[in-house]
Short mmCIF file of C-alpha atoms in Angstrom, two decimals:
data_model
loop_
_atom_site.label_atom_id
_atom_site.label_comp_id
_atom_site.label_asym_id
_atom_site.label_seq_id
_atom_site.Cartn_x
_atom_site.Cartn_y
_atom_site.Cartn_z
CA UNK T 993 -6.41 -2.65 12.54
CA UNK T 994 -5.01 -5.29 14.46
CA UNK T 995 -0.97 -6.29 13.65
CA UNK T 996 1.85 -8.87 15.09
CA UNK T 997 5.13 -7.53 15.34
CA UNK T 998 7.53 -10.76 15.84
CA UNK T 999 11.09 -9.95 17.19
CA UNK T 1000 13.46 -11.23 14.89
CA UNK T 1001 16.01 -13.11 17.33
CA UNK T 1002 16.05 -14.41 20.78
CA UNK T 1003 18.61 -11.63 21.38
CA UNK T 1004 18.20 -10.34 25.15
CA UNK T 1005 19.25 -6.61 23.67
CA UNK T 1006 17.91 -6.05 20.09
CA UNK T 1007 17.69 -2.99 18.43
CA UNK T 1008 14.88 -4.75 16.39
CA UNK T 1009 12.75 -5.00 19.09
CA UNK T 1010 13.66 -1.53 20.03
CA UNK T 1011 12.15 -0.67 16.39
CA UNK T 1012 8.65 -2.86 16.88
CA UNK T 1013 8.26 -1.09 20.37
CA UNK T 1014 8.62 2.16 18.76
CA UNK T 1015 6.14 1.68 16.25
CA UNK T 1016 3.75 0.34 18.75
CA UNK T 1017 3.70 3.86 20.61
CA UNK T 1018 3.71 5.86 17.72
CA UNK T 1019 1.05 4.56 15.69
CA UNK T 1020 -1.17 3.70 18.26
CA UNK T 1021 -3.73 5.71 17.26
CA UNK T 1022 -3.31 4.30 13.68
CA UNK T 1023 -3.55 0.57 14.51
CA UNK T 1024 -2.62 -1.89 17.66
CA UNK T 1025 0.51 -3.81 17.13
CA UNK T 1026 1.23 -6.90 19.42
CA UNK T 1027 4.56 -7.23 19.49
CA UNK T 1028 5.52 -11.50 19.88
CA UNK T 1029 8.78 -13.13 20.78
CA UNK T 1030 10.35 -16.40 19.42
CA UNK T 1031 13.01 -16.64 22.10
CA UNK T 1032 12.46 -20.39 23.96
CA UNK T 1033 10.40 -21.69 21.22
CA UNK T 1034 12.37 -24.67 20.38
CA UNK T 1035 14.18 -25.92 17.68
CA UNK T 1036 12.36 -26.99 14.40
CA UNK T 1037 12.58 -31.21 14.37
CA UNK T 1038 9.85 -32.04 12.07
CA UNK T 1039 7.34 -34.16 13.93
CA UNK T 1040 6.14 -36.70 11.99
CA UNK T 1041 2.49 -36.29 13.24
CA UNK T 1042 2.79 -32.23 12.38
CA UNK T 1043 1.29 -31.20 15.44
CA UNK T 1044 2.60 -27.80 16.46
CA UNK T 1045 3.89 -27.57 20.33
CA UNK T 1046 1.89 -25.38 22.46
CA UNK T 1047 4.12 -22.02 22.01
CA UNK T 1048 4.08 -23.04 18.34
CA UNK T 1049 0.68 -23.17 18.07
CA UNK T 1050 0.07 -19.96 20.35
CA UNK T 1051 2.25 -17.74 18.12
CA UNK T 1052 0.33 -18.85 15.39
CA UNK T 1053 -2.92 -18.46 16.89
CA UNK T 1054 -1.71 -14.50 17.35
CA UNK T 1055 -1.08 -14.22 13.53
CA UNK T 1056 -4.63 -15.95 12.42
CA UNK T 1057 -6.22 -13.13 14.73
CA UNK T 1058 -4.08 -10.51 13.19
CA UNK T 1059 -4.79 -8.54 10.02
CA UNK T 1060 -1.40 -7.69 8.73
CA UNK T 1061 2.44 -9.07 10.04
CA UNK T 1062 5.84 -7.00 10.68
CA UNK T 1063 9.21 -9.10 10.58
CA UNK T 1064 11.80 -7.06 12.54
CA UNK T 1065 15.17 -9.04 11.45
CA UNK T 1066 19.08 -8.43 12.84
CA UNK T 1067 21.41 -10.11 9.96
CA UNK T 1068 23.23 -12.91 10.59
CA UNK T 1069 25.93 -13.57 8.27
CA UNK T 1070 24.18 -11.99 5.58
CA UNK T 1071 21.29 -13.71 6.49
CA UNK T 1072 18.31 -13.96 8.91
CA UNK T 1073 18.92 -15.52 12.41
CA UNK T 1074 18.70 -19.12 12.61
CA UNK T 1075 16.04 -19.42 15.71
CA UNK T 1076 13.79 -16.99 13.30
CA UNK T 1077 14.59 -19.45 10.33
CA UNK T 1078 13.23 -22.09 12.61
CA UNK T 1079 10.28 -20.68 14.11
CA UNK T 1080 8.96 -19.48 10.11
CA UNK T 1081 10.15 -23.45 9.39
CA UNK T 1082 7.58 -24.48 12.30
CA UNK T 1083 4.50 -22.13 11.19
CA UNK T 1084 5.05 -23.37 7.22
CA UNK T 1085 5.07 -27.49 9.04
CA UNK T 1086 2.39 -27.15 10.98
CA UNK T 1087 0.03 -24.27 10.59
CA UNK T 1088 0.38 -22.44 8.16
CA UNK T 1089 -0.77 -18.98 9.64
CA UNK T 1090 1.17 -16.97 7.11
CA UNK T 1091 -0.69 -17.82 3.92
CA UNK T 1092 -2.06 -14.64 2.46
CA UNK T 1093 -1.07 -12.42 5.52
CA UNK T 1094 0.40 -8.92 4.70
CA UNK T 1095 3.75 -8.99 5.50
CA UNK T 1096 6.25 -6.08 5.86
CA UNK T 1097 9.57 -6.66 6.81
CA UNK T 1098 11.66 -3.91 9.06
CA UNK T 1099 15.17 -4.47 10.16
CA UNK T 1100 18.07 -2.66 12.47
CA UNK T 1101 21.60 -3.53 12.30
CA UNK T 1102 24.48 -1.48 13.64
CA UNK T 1103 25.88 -2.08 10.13
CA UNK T 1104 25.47 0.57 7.47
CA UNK T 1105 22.92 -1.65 5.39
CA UNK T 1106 20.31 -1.98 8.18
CA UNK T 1107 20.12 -5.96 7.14
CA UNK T 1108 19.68 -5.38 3.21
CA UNK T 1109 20.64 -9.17 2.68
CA UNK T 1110 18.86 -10.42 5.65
CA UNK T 1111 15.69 -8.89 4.17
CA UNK T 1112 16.01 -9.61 1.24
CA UNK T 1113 16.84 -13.01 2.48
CA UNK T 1114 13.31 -13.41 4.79
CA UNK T 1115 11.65 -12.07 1.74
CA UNK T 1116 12.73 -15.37 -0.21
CA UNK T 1117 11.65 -17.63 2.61
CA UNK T 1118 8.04 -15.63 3.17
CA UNK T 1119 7.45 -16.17 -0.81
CA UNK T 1120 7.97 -19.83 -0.44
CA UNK T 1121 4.69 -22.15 -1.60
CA UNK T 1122 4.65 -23.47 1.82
CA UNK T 1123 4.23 -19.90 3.12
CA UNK T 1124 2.43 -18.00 0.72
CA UNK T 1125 2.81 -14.87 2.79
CA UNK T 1126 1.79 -11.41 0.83
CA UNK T 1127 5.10 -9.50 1.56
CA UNK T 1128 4.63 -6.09 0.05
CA UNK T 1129 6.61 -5.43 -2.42
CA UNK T 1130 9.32 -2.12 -2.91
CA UNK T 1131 9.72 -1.32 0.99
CA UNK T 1132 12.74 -2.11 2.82
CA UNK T 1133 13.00 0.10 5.42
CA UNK T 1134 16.62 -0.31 6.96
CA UNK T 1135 17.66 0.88 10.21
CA UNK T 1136 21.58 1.44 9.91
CA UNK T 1137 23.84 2.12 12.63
CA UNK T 1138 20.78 1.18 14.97
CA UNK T 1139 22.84 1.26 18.39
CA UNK T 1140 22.85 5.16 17.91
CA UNK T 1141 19.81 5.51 16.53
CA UNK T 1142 17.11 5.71 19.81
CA UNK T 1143 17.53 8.18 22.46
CA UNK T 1144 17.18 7.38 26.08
CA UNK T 1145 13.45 7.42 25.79
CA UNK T 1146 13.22 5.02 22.84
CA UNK T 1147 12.42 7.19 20.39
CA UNK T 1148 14.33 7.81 16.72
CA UNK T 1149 16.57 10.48 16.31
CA UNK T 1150 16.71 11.03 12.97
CA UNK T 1151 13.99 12.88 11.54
CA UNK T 1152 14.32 11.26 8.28
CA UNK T 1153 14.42 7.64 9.27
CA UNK T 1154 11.19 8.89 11.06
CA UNK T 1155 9.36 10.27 8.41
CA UNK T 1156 10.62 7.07 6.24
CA UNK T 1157 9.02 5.22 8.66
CA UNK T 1158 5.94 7.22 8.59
CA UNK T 1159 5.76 6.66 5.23
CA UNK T 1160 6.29 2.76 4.86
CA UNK T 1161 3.39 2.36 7.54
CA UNK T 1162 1.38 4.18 6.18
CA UNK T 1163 1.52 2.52 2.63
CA UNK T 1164 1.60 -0.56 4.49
CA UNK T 1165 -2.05 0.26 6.16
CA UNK T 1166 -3.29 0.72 2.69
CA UNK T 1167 -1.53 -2.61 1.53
CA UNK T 1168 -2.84 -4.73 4.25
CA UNK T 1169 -6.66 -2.78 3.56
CA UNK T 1170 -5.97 -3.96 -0.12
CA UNK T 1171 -5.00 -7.32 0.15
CA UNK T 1172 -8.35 -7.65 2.63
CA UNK T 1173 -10.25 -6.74 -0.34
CA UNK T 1174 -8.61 -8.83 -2.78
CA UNK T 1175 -8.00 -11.87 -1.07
CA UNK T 1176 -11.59 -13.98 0.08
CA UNK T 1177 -11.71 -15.28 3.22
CA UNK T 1178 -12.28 -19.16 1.48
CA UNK T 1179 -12.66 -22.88 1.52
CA UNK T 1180 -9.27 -22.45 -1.15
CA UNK T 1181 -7.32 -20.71 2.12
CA UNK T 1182 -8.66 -23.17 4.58
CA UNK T 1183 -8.10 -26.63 2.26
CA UNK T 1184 -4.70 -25.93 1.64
CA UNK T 1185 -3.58 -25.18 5.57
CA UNK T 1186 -1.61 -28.91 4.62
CA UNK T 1187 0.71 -28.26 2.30
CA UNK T 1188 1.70 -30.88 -0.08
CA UNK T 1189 3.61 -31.12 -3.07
CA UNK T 1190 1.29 -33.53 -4.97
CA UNK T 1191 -1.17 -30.71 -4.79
CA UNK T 1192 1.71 -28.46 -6.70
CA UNK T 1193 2.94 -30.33 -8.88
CA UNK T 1194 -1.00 -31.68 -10.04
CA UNK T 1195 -1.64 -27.92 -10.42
CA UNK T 1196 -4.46 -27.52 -7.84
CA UNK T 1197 -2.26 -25.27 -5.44
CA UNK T 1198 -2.20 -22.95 -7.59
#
C-alpha cells in the first residue's frame, strides 16, 4: 500500500514531521509512506485560468498515485496553519486530488491537546464539497507534549502513544482497503475534477 504523508507547516523544526518520519520506519513493512512538504509552495491567489503551478501540480500528482493520505497538523490558534490552509485551498482550485482519498489526520503539539481543535478543524475543511476527501471517522490520534515525546533516535517514548498508534494504522489500513472496495474508480470521479456549484445546487454532484 502506497501512502502520502504531507507535513503540516513549513516549520523548519516540527514535531509533526517528526511523527510522519516515525511512522515511515515503523510500518515499513506494513505499507510505504512518502512523506511531502508544503514549505515554498506559494500562496493561494486564485488564478483565473485554474491552472495549478508546477509544485502545485507535483504534490498533487503524489496524492493521485497514492492509495490513502495522512495530514500531520501543529495548531495554530486553535486552528490549522495558514500555508497548510492554502496549499488544501490550491488542490480543491485546481485539481482536485483529494476527492475520495482516505484521509487520516495525526497531529503533535507541545500543548496537552495534541491539536484537538486543529483537527477537528482540517476535518471540516477535508469534508468540504470541493474536497470530498474520505477522512475516517472516530480517530484522532493526538500527540501532546510532543517536544518530549521522541528520544534521540526518533522514536516514541511512551509505550502507550505507541501502541495507540499501532492501533489507528492499523484500522486505518483496513479503512483505506475498504473505501478501495466501495468507491469505483469512475467517469462520476473523473467528470467532477471541476468543481462547480451549478452542478450542486442542480443536484448532479451529488
Amino acid at each position: 500500500m502506497k501512502l502520502v504523508g504531507i507535513v503540516g507547516t513549513n516549520a523548519t523544526a516540527s514535531t509533526n514531521r517528526q511523527l510522519l518520519q516515525y511512522m515511515r520506519q515503523r510500518y515499513a513493512s506494513k505499507a510505504t509512506i512518502e512523506v511531502a512538504e508544503i514549505a515554498g509552495l506559494p500562496a493561494f491567489n486564485e488564478p483565473e485560468d485554474r491552472t495549478a503551478p508546477a509544485s502545485i501540480q507535483a504534490l498533487s500528482d503524489q496524492i493521485k498515485a497514492a492509495d490513502g493520505v495522512i495530514f500531520a497538523t501543529p495548531e495554530y490558534d486553535h486552528s490549522i496553519p495558514a500555508v497548510l490552509k492554502s496549499a488544501i485551498e490550491w488542490l480543491s482550485y485546481t485539481t482536485r486530488p483529494l476527492i475520495s482519498k482516505p484521509v487520516l489526520i495525526v497531529g503533535a503539539s507541545n500543548g496537552a491537546l495534541g491539536t484537538s481543535r486543529a483537527q477537528a478543524h482540517l476535518r471540516q475543511i477535508l469534508e468540504a464539497p470541493e474536497l470530498k476527501a474520505l477522512v475516517m471517522p472516530n480517530v484522532d490520534y493526538l500527540l501532546g507534549h510532543s517536544l518530549q515525546a521522541f528520544d534521540k533516535a526518533g522514536q516514541l517514548k511512551d509505550a502507550e502513544k505507541v501502541a495507540e498508534l499501532d492501533s489507528d494504522f492499523t484500522a486505518f489500513l483496513a479503512f483505506v482497503a475498504l473505501t478501495a472496495k466501495i468507491t469505483p474508480e469512475n467517469k462520476f470521479v473523473e467528470k467532477n475534477q471541476q468543481f462547480s456549484w451549478s452542478q450542486v445546487t442542480d443536484g448532479r454532484d451529488f
